[in-house]
């Protein structure tokens, strides 16, 4: 396998470092999908007043004012959102990576000959240090084994089942509850103003589609992610079905996000939201269009309520969703708005009580 | 270049035979986009009463009746349409192939060294017989030279300009006027009943997106076609742009149509319309879902008002949009409805006068 056509679903560059911070295998508890409780009076009720909130309101006003110079026709109103770290928690590691590791026992149960074969043997051992030392080529085998080789329907069922039972180690809640209420409000506010909202994620397109409609109100056809090929075949009953193949069509990260937007949407967004260096090109591509364009970056600077990582502004360095000083500088130069989780967000999660907020 | 990653936009298998029936290079006249004139009383006014019209009406009633067993939730209402031969004229050859050949002089003007190089030399000669004899590998060079290597914006501008000036040799009208009024009515009827209409074409996704919104009311993000890769880069002004690359991501034909639907939509359609063996898997995949599903095939059996080709039912054989006897037999077995242009369509084109119809 070449470097370019394996590893569907994950940015391989970050994999090694991600695995260094492995969580325990997740427990079981039924998930309740998060629902935004948006005040009727203020569509952005979870936002503190400030430049970030103002930028969103100004953008919506400018692009929906028919008499203004920056009016955007309804069919052109496209807004794109990165997912990991922008819409939901990405630390200590991406949820989809946890999914892949959690799936290893099931894969080995079906193919017992893998039990003593690397990298499966090491993953089954649960030895974090050893897992982190696995070579990239070996780690790719885990992704291929857990994300491909099954039918689309089987994959969807497996992912759905996992999402209903897996829990984040810090909050002991399903991953689908760890979504940022202020971003749910932005999505709804944009949709209420005629915007079509898309997820544009480095995560696997098929994985995110499983829950995007329930969690974000974003249908499968509006999820752009890292894309793998499929194969058309027939079951014993003669019915056709698609099998997920270990063939990478597009790594939807960095420049791949602009490419993915062109491929899947065919229009340039008017608003784009991200949180890391992987979103740089998406914001740049968005801003390169004419008229009013909104580019925003979530900065994780709230260790108390969520996490703090940069390395921009002296925040702790990370390889999971890094926000570099270069990105921060570019944001200043180009008029991209940085959202401070600590200062701009009154509440972080839908389950945060109003009382605890602020 | 391997056989699998060149020739974006066209099913290579049919290319040689297509080129055997080359039209003259097209003339110039400004195109007026076709608009369906739909009677308020009958949404399918251009259809004669019969099993085809009845199948459409029954399907819409069944899937929108909240109290019925085949009710489909609005978000699940997806309808897919092949384009060439299903929505607009595909004979004597696909419009996009004419575009590629018409673009050769412009490509050579920019790169005069190609003037005496094959296959450009032969295409410039206008010698149909010689063009038809060009080897496949040479013909692919025409597709690569005319569909890739330029920015997405440049390609869109070129294609738009061509569509405004090129005319079909038989009707002496722009290609975008040669759309089937009964199919425009079906699309509108489905949309009025909550369906999201998609084009799923073997043609180039970027090419069809240029005019799909104006001609069919279908936005770029609802056009699924043969997909090529793009490259992200920067202009002299520092602005980013995408360049169309000679890298085939998906040949959206036959099984590729089911794969393209999964990739771009992520849901199984409830209704699918095609006209040739290239649409077989799309209809099969659609029908494999549960509940009421509509699968229809347009049969070109009207030599007088359009064209007649099969080879099904003793119609003349063709390699451009062939409807085989095997497909016709499968349609009978599986409950797919065949639309007879001759018998089911009162009018073919929007420019047909009511008086001439019937």
XYZ file of C-alpha atoms in Angstrom:
716
model
C 0.000 0.000 0.000
C 1.302 3.434 -0.905
C 1.317 6.340 1.488
C -1.558 7.946 -0.374
C -4.242 5.329 -0.584
C -4.490 3.801 2.841
C -5.744 4.981 6.199
C -9.286 6.115 5.375
C -10.831 8.406 7.948
C -7.902 9.763 9.907
C -5.121 12.232 9.278
C -2.204 9.855 9.518
C 0.206 12.583 10.521
C -1.354 12.941 13.927
C -2.007 9.299 14.582
C 1.154 8.398 16.393
C 0.931 11.263 18.799
C -2.754 10.703 19.311
C -2.200 7.162 20.372
C 0.277 8.320 22.969
C -2.607 9.718 24.948
C -4.848 6.687 24.789
C -7.927 6.631 27.019
C -9.252 3.501 28.643
C -11.651 1.479 26.525
C -15.000 3.128 26.909
C -17.797 1.906 29.129
C -21.456 1.363 28.319
C -24.408 3.666 28.807
C -27.166 4.727 26.494
C -26.618 8.135 24.882
C -29.166 10.904 24.869
C -28.572 13.163 21.895
C -27.758 16.713 22.816
C -30.360 19.305 22.024
C -29.660 23.011 22.047
C -31.916 25.014 24.295
C -31.968 28.301 22.475
C -33.709 31.288 23.954
C -36.280 32.768 21.618
C -35.186 36.294 22.416
C -31.461 35.809 21.722
C -30.488 33.167 19.175
C -26.949 33.256 20.600
C -27.924 33.142 24.277
C -24.889 31.099 25.321
C -22.495 33.720 23.982
C -21.162 36.574 26.024
C -21.302 39.968 24.365
C -18.041 40.689 22.593
C -16.343 40.799 19.214
C -16.954 37.124 18.405
C -20.697 37.241 18.972
C -20.845 40.609 17.238
C -19.008 39.272 14.177
C -21.612 36.527 13.746
C -24.568 38.878 14.129
C -23.014 41.485 11.800
C -22.293 38.851 9.161
C -25.828 37.488 9.185
C -27.309 40.981 9.041
C -25.032 42.047 6.170
C -25.658 38.979 4.023
C -29.428 38.889 4.508
C -30.145 42.597 4.093
C -31.670 42.855 0.618
C -30.927 46.534 0.366
C -27.304 46.225 1.462
C -24.188 45.828 -0.704
C -23.293 42.440 0.799
C -26.606 40.693 0.253
C -26.196 37.008 -0.575
C -28.880 35.147 -2.528
C -30.422 32.332 -0.430
C -29.104 29.556 -2.712
C -25.550 30.842 -2.198
C -25.740 30.787 1.601
C -23.312 28.040 2.560
C -21.683 27.710 5.984
C -19.092 25.037 6.781
C -18.048 23.708 10.189
C -15.105 21.600 11.133
C -16.205 19.035 13.687
C -13.459 17.837 16.066
C -12.657 20.695 18.451
C -15.086 23.045 16.692
C -18.425 21.351 17.308
C -17.503 18.736 19.878
C -14.670 17.730 22.221
C -11.575 16.308 20.517
C -9.341 15.743 23.580
C -7.683 13.663 24.769
C -8.080 12.020 21.324
C -10.528 12.023 18.417
C -13.674 9.995 19.125
C -13.280 8.067 15.895
C -9.842 6.826 16.954
C -11.385 5.543 20.189
C -14.001 3.828 18.047
C -11.321 2.106 15.947
C -9.424 0.883 18.991
C -12.631 -0.241 20.707
C -13.506 -2.257 17.608
C -10.292 -4.301 17.682
C -11.622 -7.021 20.031
C -14.633 -7.569 17.733
C -12.392 -7.757 14.668
C -10.147 -10.297 16.396
C -13.162 -12.315 17.565
C -14.155 -12.724 13.916
C -10.598 -13.463 12.831
C -8.932 -15.238 15.777
C -5.738 -15.659 13.768
C -5.112 -11.946 14.339
C -4.908 -12.408 18.093
C -1.169 -12.911 18.085
C -0.473 -10.730 15.072
C 0.714 -7.141 15.333
C -0.616 -4.537 15.708
C -3.740 -6.271 17.028
C -1.827 -8.097 19.726
C -0.479 -4.858 21.158
C -3.830 -3.058 21.027
C -5.475 -5.983 22.819
C -2.812 -5.791 25.525
C -4.047 -2.333 26.499
C -0.445 -1.278 27.081
C -0.563 2.412 26.165
C 3.157 2.824 25.933
C 3.525 -0.116 23.571
C 0.603 1.060 21.416
C 2.130 4.506 21.094
C 5.321 2.932 19.791
C 3.666 0.973 16.983
C 4.963 2.053 13.593
C 2.591 4.045 11.388
C 2.290 1.232 8.882
C 1.035 -1.038 11.657
C -1.419 1.526 12.992
C -2.918 1.909 9.543
C -3.847 -1.750 9.706
C -6.136 -0.957 12.638
C -7.931 1.722 10.662
C -8.256 -0.507 7.617
C -9.505 -3.428 9.731
C -12.087 -1.411 11.636
C -13.301 1.071 8.989
C -13.268 -1.053 5.828
C -14.112 -4.542 4.644
C -17.698 -4.485 5.876
C -20.882 -3.344 4.171
C -21.994 0.257 4.608
C -25.046 -0.982 6.518
C -22.926 -3.103 8.867
C -20.564 -0.207 9.506
C -23.452 2.143 10.245
C -24.969 -0.333 12.693
C -21.629 -0.883 14.456
C -20.873 2.829 14.733
C -24.384 3.581 15.969
C -24.149 0.888 18.622
C -20.790 2.219 19.803
C -22.041 5.799 19.971
C -24.916 4.657 22.170
C -22.630 2.965 24.656
C -19.185 4.615 24.611
C -18.482 7.360 27.116
C -15.910 10.093 27.397
C -13.547 9.305 30.312
C -13.695 12.820 31.809
C -17.409 13.532 31.761
C -18.603 9.936 31.749
C -21.098 10.928 29.093
C -21.634 9.779 25.496
C -19.443 11.609 22.996
C -22.554 12.915 21.260
C -23.420 14.928 24.366
C -20.066 16.675 24.367
C -21.093 19.185 21.738
C -20.652 22.908 22.199
C -23.967 24.629 22.843
C -22.785 27.990 21.445
C -21.939 26.326 18.129
C -25.311 24.555 18.001
C -26.819 28.025 18.435
C -24.713 29.433 15.572
C -25.765 26.594 13.284
C -29.415 27.094 14.082
C -29.128 30.874 13.774
C -27.539 30.515 10.339
C -30.140 27.990 9.191
C -32.923 30.271 10.421
C -31.389 32.890 8.155
C -31.393 30.710 5.072
C -27.932 29.182 5.381
C -27.269 25.586 4.489
C -24.947 24.227 7.176
C -22.287 21.643 6.330
C -19.805 19.698 8.401
C -16.361 19.637 6.774
C -14.300 17.257 8.865
C -11.018 15.398 8.723
C -12.922 12.530 10.307
C -14.498 9.779 8.264
C -17.474 10.956 6.228
C -19.425 7.766 6.854
C -18.673 7.843 10.590
C -19.900 11.396 11.126
C -22.980 10.827 8.974
C -24.192 8.209 11.455
C -25.034 10.838 14.090
C -24.822 14.277 12.400
C -28.547 14.595 11.740
C -29.526 13.683 15.289
C -26.790 15.695 16.999
C -26.436 18.773 14.778
C -29.522 18.656 12.563
C -27.191 18.201 9.606
C -28.292 15.518 7.108
C -25.856 12.938 5.635
C -25.670 14.760 2.304
C -24.283 17.801 4.126
C -21.427 15.956 5.764
C -18.104 16.331 3.954
C -15.340 14.219 5.442
C -12.432 12.001 4.632
C -13.791 9.747 1.925
C -13.092 6.132 1.134
C -14.098 4.140 -1.914
C -16.816 1.483 -1.951
C -17.381 -1.645 -4.004
C -20.725 -2.698 -5.441
C -21.635 -6.350 -4.978
C -24.473 -8.766 -4.280
C -25.549 -10.666 -1.185
C -26.727 -14.286 -1.105
C -30.267 -12.940 -1.437
C -29.300 -11.302 -4.736
C -29.640 -7.821 -3.253
C -26.929 -5.283 -4.064
C -24.873 -3.674 -1.333
C -21.797 -1.480 -0.980
C -18.643 -2.629 0.795
C -16.266 -0.085 2.322
C -12.894 -0.400 0.611
C -9.406 0.497 1.906
C -9.065 3.109 -0.830
C -8.671 6.750 0.159
C -10.482 9.111 -2.221
C -9.853 12.334 -0.321
C -8.121 13.209 2.947
C -10.430 16.015 4.024
C -7.862 17.967 6.013
C -5.876 21.172 5.304
C -5.959 21.819 1.518
C -8.159 18.715 1.281
C -10.943 20.692 2.983
C -11.098 23.181 0.105
C -10.994 20.269 -2.324
C -13.712 18.439 -0.399
C -15.904 21.543 -0.417
C -15.547 21.849 -4.176
C -16.189 18.152 -4.695
C -19.216 17.844 -2.440
C -20.777 21.312 -2.561
C -19.417 23.000 -5.673
C -19.801 26.458 -4.140
C -17.522 28.584 -2.008
C -18.801 28.996 1.578
C -19.692 32.417 2.967
C -18.903 31.348 6.509
C -16.403 28.826 7.825
C -15.634 27.689 11.373
C -12.615 25.748 12.564
C -10.244 25.436 15.485
C -6.884 24.186 14.268
C -4.185 24.362 11.626
C -6.112 21.718 9.697
C -8.819 24.330 9.042
C -6.472 27.008 7.711
C -7.103 26.422 4.014
C -10.866 26.168 4.481
C -10.931 29.616 6.086
C -8.536 31.027 3.513
C -10.605 29.606 0.633
C -13.794 30.989 2.178
C -12.357 34.457 2.697
C -10.948 34.564 -0.852
C -14.491 35.028 -2.161
C -15.964 38.489 -2.612
C -18.355 40.349 -0.314
C -18.883 39.666 3.370
C -17.320 36.390 4.490
C -17.049 35.089 8.030
C -14.033 33.071 9.179
C -13.850 31.963 12.817
C -11.531 29.842 14.916
C -12.394 28.334 18.290
C -9.511 28.658 20.738
C -9.414 26.100 23.514
C -8.324 28.258 26.423
C -10.596 26.935 29.126
C -8.893 24.197 31.091
C -11.511 24.394 33.803
C -14.644 23.826 31.749
C -13.054 21.958 28.808
C -9.360 21.931 27.752
C -6.587 24.406 27.096
C -4.228 23.819 24.197
C -2.418 25.812 21.554
C 0.519 26.223 21.291
C -0.674 29.743 20.343
C -0.717 32.383 23.106
C 1.417 30.242 25.385
C -1.226 27.544 25.750
C 0.070 23.982 26.196
C 1.207 22.364 22.959
C -0.742 19.440 21.517
C -0.770 17.365 18.381
C -4.525 16.830 18.596
C -6.081 19.941 17.102
C -3.049 22.208 17.371
C -3.711 25.958 17.046
C -0.284 27.327 16.130
C 1.046 30.818 16.679
C 1.331 31.120 12.893
C -2.402 30.460 12.567
C -3.140 33.000 15.276
C -0.980 35.570 13.476
C -2.685 34.836 10.162
C -6.074 35.245 11.806
C -5.073 38.730 12.981
C -3.720 39.726 9.561
C -6.632 38.400 7.556
C -9.536 39.410 9.746
C -10.461 35.956 10.971
C -12.169 36.046 14.349
C -10.782 33.972 17.196
C -13.383 32.692 19.644
C -12.162 32.348 23.226
C -14.010 29.480 24.852
C -13.198 31.005 28.210
C -14.390 34.520 27.493
C -16.909 34.215 24.673
C -18.891 31.213 25.822
C -21.294 31.561 28.738
C -22.052 27.849 28.625
C -20.073 25.131 26.934
C -22.311 22.050 26.872
C -26.065 21.657 26.625
C -25.978 19.809 29.950
C -24.337 22.740 31.747
C -26.979 24.281 33.944
C -27.747 27.955 33.498
C -26.805 28.447 37.147
C -23.306 27.053 36.672
C -22.721 29.168 33.608
C -20.956 32.496 33.349
C -0.904 7.169 -16.807
C -2.791 4.015 -15.883
C -6.119 3.060 -17.375
C -7.849 3.914 -14.142
C -6.827 7.430 -13.365
C -7.157 9.317 -16.619
C -10.092 10.460 -18.719
C -12.129 12.427 -16.200
C -15.696 13.082 -17.195
C -16.410 10.484 -19.838
C -17.025 6.770 -19.880
C -14.009 5.723 -21.884
C -15.640 2.580 -23.132
C -18.023 4.444 -25.366
C -15.630 7.092 -26.559
C -14.365 5.452 -29.703
C -17.804 4.666 -31.004
C -19.056 8.096 -30.024
C -16.405 9.791 -32.024
C -17.416 7.805 -35.084
C -20.572 9.884 -35.241
C -18.965 13.296 -34.896
C -21.083 16.363 -35.564
C -19.785 19.502 -37.187
C -18.195 21.990 -34.803
C -21.023 23.970 -33.325
C -22.042 27.451 -34.376
C -22.701 30.501 -32.237
C -25.958 31.838 -30.874
C -26.961 32.917 -27.429
C -28.817 30.263 -25.463
C -32.113 30.836 -23.706
C -32.484 28.435 -20.807
C -35.443 26.126 -21.095
C -38.280 26.711 -18.667
C -41.003 24.200 -18.087
C -44.510 25.545 -18.609
C -46.432 23.418 -16.193
C -50.179 23.599 -16.036
C -51.458 24.359 -12.571
C -54.215 21.799 -12.850
C -52.058 18.848 -13.923
C -48.440 18.797 -12.743
C -47.685 16.218 -15.443
C -49.536 17.965 -18.277
C -47.089 16.819 -20.969
C -47.695 13.181 -20.161
C -50.377 11.089 -21.804
C -52.482 9.017 -19.454
C -51.031 5.536 -19.122
C -49.020 3.265 -16.845
C -45.922 5.509 -16.779
C -47.761 8.646 -15.663
C -49.835 6.545 -13.260
C -46.705 5.008 -11.706
C -45.343 8.471 -10.896
C -48.594 9.734 -9.410
C -49.118 6.536 -7.391
C -45.570 6.691 -6.033
C -45.892 10.290 -4.897
C -49.264 9.630 -3.286
C -48.017 6.512 -1.489
C -44.872 8.107 -0.090
C -46.505 11.353 1.041
C -49.634 9.872 2.619
C -49.009 10.135 6.349
C -51.603 7.527 7.148
C -50.361 5.006 4.592
C -47.879 2.146 5.084
C -45.388 3.559 2.570
C -45.062 7.054 3.999
C -41.544 8.461 3.657
C -40.276 11.152 6.042
C -39.488 14.401 4.175
C -35.741 14.230 4.922
C -35.575 10.777 3.313
C -37.199 11.877 0.046
C -34.401 11.590 -2.488
C -34.922 11.268 -6.254
C -32.036 10.752 -8.677
C -31.978 11.441 -12.415
C -29.479 10.370 -14.998
C -28.907 13.263 -17.393
C -27.829 12.240 -20.917
C -30.831 10.665 -22.647
C -32.978 10.964 -19.520
C -33.201 14.735 -19.065
C -31.772 15.996 -22.348
C -30.809 14.786 -25.820
C -27.700 12.587 -25.989
C -27.626 11.824 -29.719
C -25.757 11.862 -31.995
C -23.131 12.214 -29.222
C -22.909 13.506 -25.656
C -22.814 17.295 -25.426
C -19.714 17.202 -23.254
C -17.783 15.320 -25.917
C -18.714 18.040 -28.408
C -17.470 20.558 -25.858
C -14.110 18.777 -25.562
C -13.633 18.637 -29.322
C -14.725 22.246 -29.739
C -12.140 23.270 -27.154
C -9.224 21.748 -29.053
C -8.531 24.855 -31.213
C -8.337 27.016 -28.064
C -5.994 24.563 -26.377
C -3.755 24.515 -29.451
C -3.825 28.316 -29.692
C -2.362 28.462 -26.191
C 0.145 25.699 -26.909
C 0.996 26.008 -30.631
C 3.486 23.162 -30.320
C 0.487 20.804 -30.179
C -0.659 21.806 -33.666
C 1.273 19.040 -35.364
C 1.047 16.578 -32.492
C -1.483 13.776 -32.358
C -4.290 13.577 -31.475
C -4.715 17.361 -31.747
C -3.594 17.437 -35.372
C -6.274 14.972 -36.395
C -9.042 16.703 -34.416
C -8.095 20.026 -36.007
C -8.305 18.423 -39.459
C -12.021 17.837 -38.941
C -11.664 14.485 -40.698
C -14.320 12.409 -38.955
C -13.074 9.103 -40.191
C -9.534 9.807 -39.016
C -10.763 11.023 -35.618
C -12.795 7.860 -35.134
C -9.678 5.792 -35.749
C -7.574 7.507 -33.070
C -6.490 5.043 -30.390
C -8.138 5.354 -26.970
C -4.912 6.494 -25.330
C -4.762 9.398 -27.787
C -8.390 10.350 -27.291
C -7.871 10.500 -23.556
C -5.345 13.238 -24.207
C -8.149 15.390 -25.593
C -10.214 14.932 -22.464
C -7.246 15.621 -20.217
C -6.271 18.710 -22.248
C -9.764 20.213 -22.313
C -11.139 19.212 -18.898
C -8.073 19.532 -16.682
C -5.068 21.765 -16.137
C -7.082 24.965 -15.687
C -8.553 26.531 -12.562
C -12.097 25.640 -11.609
C -13.127 29.251 -12.298
C -11.547 29.216 -15.761
C -13.218 25.929 -16.603
C -16.607 27.220 -15.453
C -16.220 30.357 -17.558
C -15.191 28.381 -20.647
C -18.006 25.863 -20.305
C -20.556 28.628 -19.706
C -19.398 30.495 -22.798
C -19.618 27.362 -24.921
C -23.104 26.527 -23.674
C -24.256 29.992 -24.655
C -23.012 29.641 -28.204
C -22.953 25.967 -29.216
C -25.946 24.559 -31.038
C -27.245 21.070 -31.709
C -26.905 20.263 -35.449
C -30.445 18.908 -35.830
C -32.493 21.549 -34.049
C -30.050 24.407 -34.410
C -30.730 25.293 -30.789
C -28.492 25.450 -27.695
C -28.058 22.097 -25.983
C -29.637 23.512 -22.841
C -32.939 23.919 -24.720
C -33.007 20.260 -25.679
C -34.363 19.133 -22.338
C -37.416 16.923 -21.995
C -40.417 18.877 -20.767
C -42.099 15.799 -19.226
C -38.998 15.187 -17.092
C -38.858 18.836 -15.984
C -42.461 18.339 -14.890
C -41.580 15.189 -12.935
C -38.722 16.972 -11.180
C -40.924 19.883 -10.205
C -43.756 17.572 -9.143
C -41.377 15.633 -6.905
C -39.887 18.811 -5.420
C -43.393 20.163 -4.763
C -43.944 16.982 -2.786
C -40.866 17.399 -0.634
C -38.364 15.435 -2.712
C -34.791 16.573 -3.101
C -33.887 16.055 -6.766
C -30.367 15.039 -7.765
C -28.661 14.538 -11.095
C -26.531 11.372 -11.131
C -24.670 11.453 -14.416
C -21.766 9.731 -16.125
C -20.859 13.185 -17.415
C -18.384 15.429 -15.643
C -19.682 16.722 -12.324
C -18.138 20.148 -12.823
C -19.471 20.416 -16.384
C -23.078 19.662 -15.475
C -22.945 21.944 -12.439
C -22.360 24.918 -14.723
C -25.936 24.872 -16.035
C -27.929 22.466 -13.815
C -29.400 25.166 -11.585
C -30.565 27.321 -14.501
C -31.814 24.446 -16.655
C -33.247 22.006 -14.112
C -33.455 24.030 -10.925
C -30.902 21.648 -9.407
C -28.105 23.353 -7.427
C -24.419 22.358 -7.786
C -24.421 20.431 -4.506
C -27.119 18.146 -5.926
C -25.151 17.195 -9.024
C -23.356 13.852 -8.754
C -21.154 13.082 -11.726
C -17.851 11.680 -12.793
C -15.410 13.301 -10.394
C -11.865 14.463 -10.895
C -9.362 15.569 -8.308
C -8.275 19.168 -7.758
C -5.097 20.780 -6.503
C -4.962 23.707 -4.087
C -2.540 26.474 -5.010
C -2.011 30.232 -5.014
C -2.173 32.885 -7.711
C 0.249 35.756 -8.163
C -2.122 37.856 -6.045
C -1.687 35.383 -3.193
C -5.275 34.193 -3.484
C -5.910 30.456 -3.317
C -7.551 28.597 -6.184
C -8.270 25.023 -7.239
C -6.812 23.502 -10.394
C -8.584 20.608 -12.111
C -6.270 17.599 -12.119
C -6.148 14.614 -14.497
C -6.974 12.277 -11.635
C -10.184 10.276 -11.757
C -11.835 9.944 -8.331
C -15.003 8.178 -9.478
C -16.408 7.112 -12.838
C -20.070 7.778 -12.112
C -21.459 5.148 -14.461
C -22.984 1.683 -13.892
C -21.950 0.482 -10.385
C -20.204 3.854 -10.017
C -23.650 5.489 -9.841
C -24.522 3.590 -6.663
C -21.084 4.449 -5.292
C -21.497 8.107 -6.275
C -24.894 8.242 -4.578
C -23.411 6.875 -1.375
C -20.445 9.217 -1.558
C -22.363 12.405 -2.336
C -25.763 11.807 -0.730
C -25.280 9.057 1.834
C -28.885 7.937 1.520
C -30.613 5.473 -0.788
C -32.964 7.163 -3.273
C -36.685 6.434 -3.282
C -36.995 7.217 -6.980
C -34.483 6.839 -9.799
C -34.755 7.665 -13.494
C -32.454 6.523 -16.274
C -32.489 5.461 -19.907
C -29.613 3.095 -20.559
C -27.568 0.152 -19.346
C -25.384 2.660 -17.490
C -28.312 3.321 -15.141
C -28.997 -0.324 -14.319
C -27.211 -0.418 -10.951
C -28.708 2.912 -9.840
C -32.210 1.544 -10.369
C -31.307 -1.775 -8.784
C -29.784 -0.051 -5.740
C -32.850 2.195 -5.416
C -35.306 -0.677 -5.622
C -33.329 -2.742 -3.097
C -34.569 -0.414 -0.349
C -37.788 -1.157 1.486
C -41.228 0.377 0.960
C -42.441 2.061 -2.218
C -39.603 2.787 -4.633
C -39.930 4.114 -8.166
C -37.563 2.995 -10.929
C -38.121 4.331 -14.451
C -36.321 4.070 -17.784
C -36.884 6.382 -20.748
C -37.034 4.454 -24.018
C -36.060 6.414 -27.103
C -38.604 5.072 -29.585
C -39.579 8.285 -31.322
C -37.482 8.812 -34.428
C -39.843 11.510 -35.674
C -39.756 13.882 -32.684
C -36.368 12.835 -31.228
C -34.423 9.596 -31.857
C -35.054 5.864 -31.842
C -32.413 3.537 -30.442
C -32.198 0.372 -28.406
C -31.251 -2.307 -29.313
C -34.195 -3.392 -27.117
C -37.514 -4.076 -28.857
C -35.876 -4.165 -32.287
C -34.912 -0.495 -32.152
C -31.663 0.450 -33.959
C -28.534 -0.407 -31.994
C -26.327 2.371 -30.625
C -23.321 2.725 -28.400
C -24.477 6.111 -27.140
C -27.020 5.366 -24.419
C -27.758 1.767 -25.361
C -30.941 0.243 -23.890
C -30.318 -3.480 -24.176
C -32.866 -6.267 -24.361
C -31.396 -7.585 -21.097
C -32.221 -4.271 -19.405
C -35.723 -4.331 -20.848
C -36.201 -7.892 -19.548
C -34.883 -6.930 -16.113
C -37.274 -3.974 -16.019
C -40.197 -6.335 -16.613
C -39.030 -8.799 -13.960
C -38.276 -6.228 -11.305
C -41.178 -3.856 -11.758
C -39.242 -0.976 -13.276
C -41.428 1.176 -15.503
C -40.353 1.845 -19.090
C -41.394 5.229 -20.447
C -42.134 5.280 -24.170
C -41.234 8.706 -25.535
C -43.567 8.064 -28.431
C -46.602 6.990 -26.445
C -46.157 8.523 -23.006
C -45.002 12.025 -23.902
C -47.463 14.493 -25.351
C -44.701 17.038 -25.839
C -40.964 16.426 -25.850
C -39.340 19.867 -25.620
C -40.409 23.088 -23.922
C -40.262 24.802 -27.344
C -42.749 22.349 -28.875
C -45.991 24.244 -29.297
C -49.119 22.812 -27.710
C -50.663 22.683 -31.161
C -47.916 20.474 -32.549
C -48.137 18.104 -29.626
C -50.020 14.803 -29.450
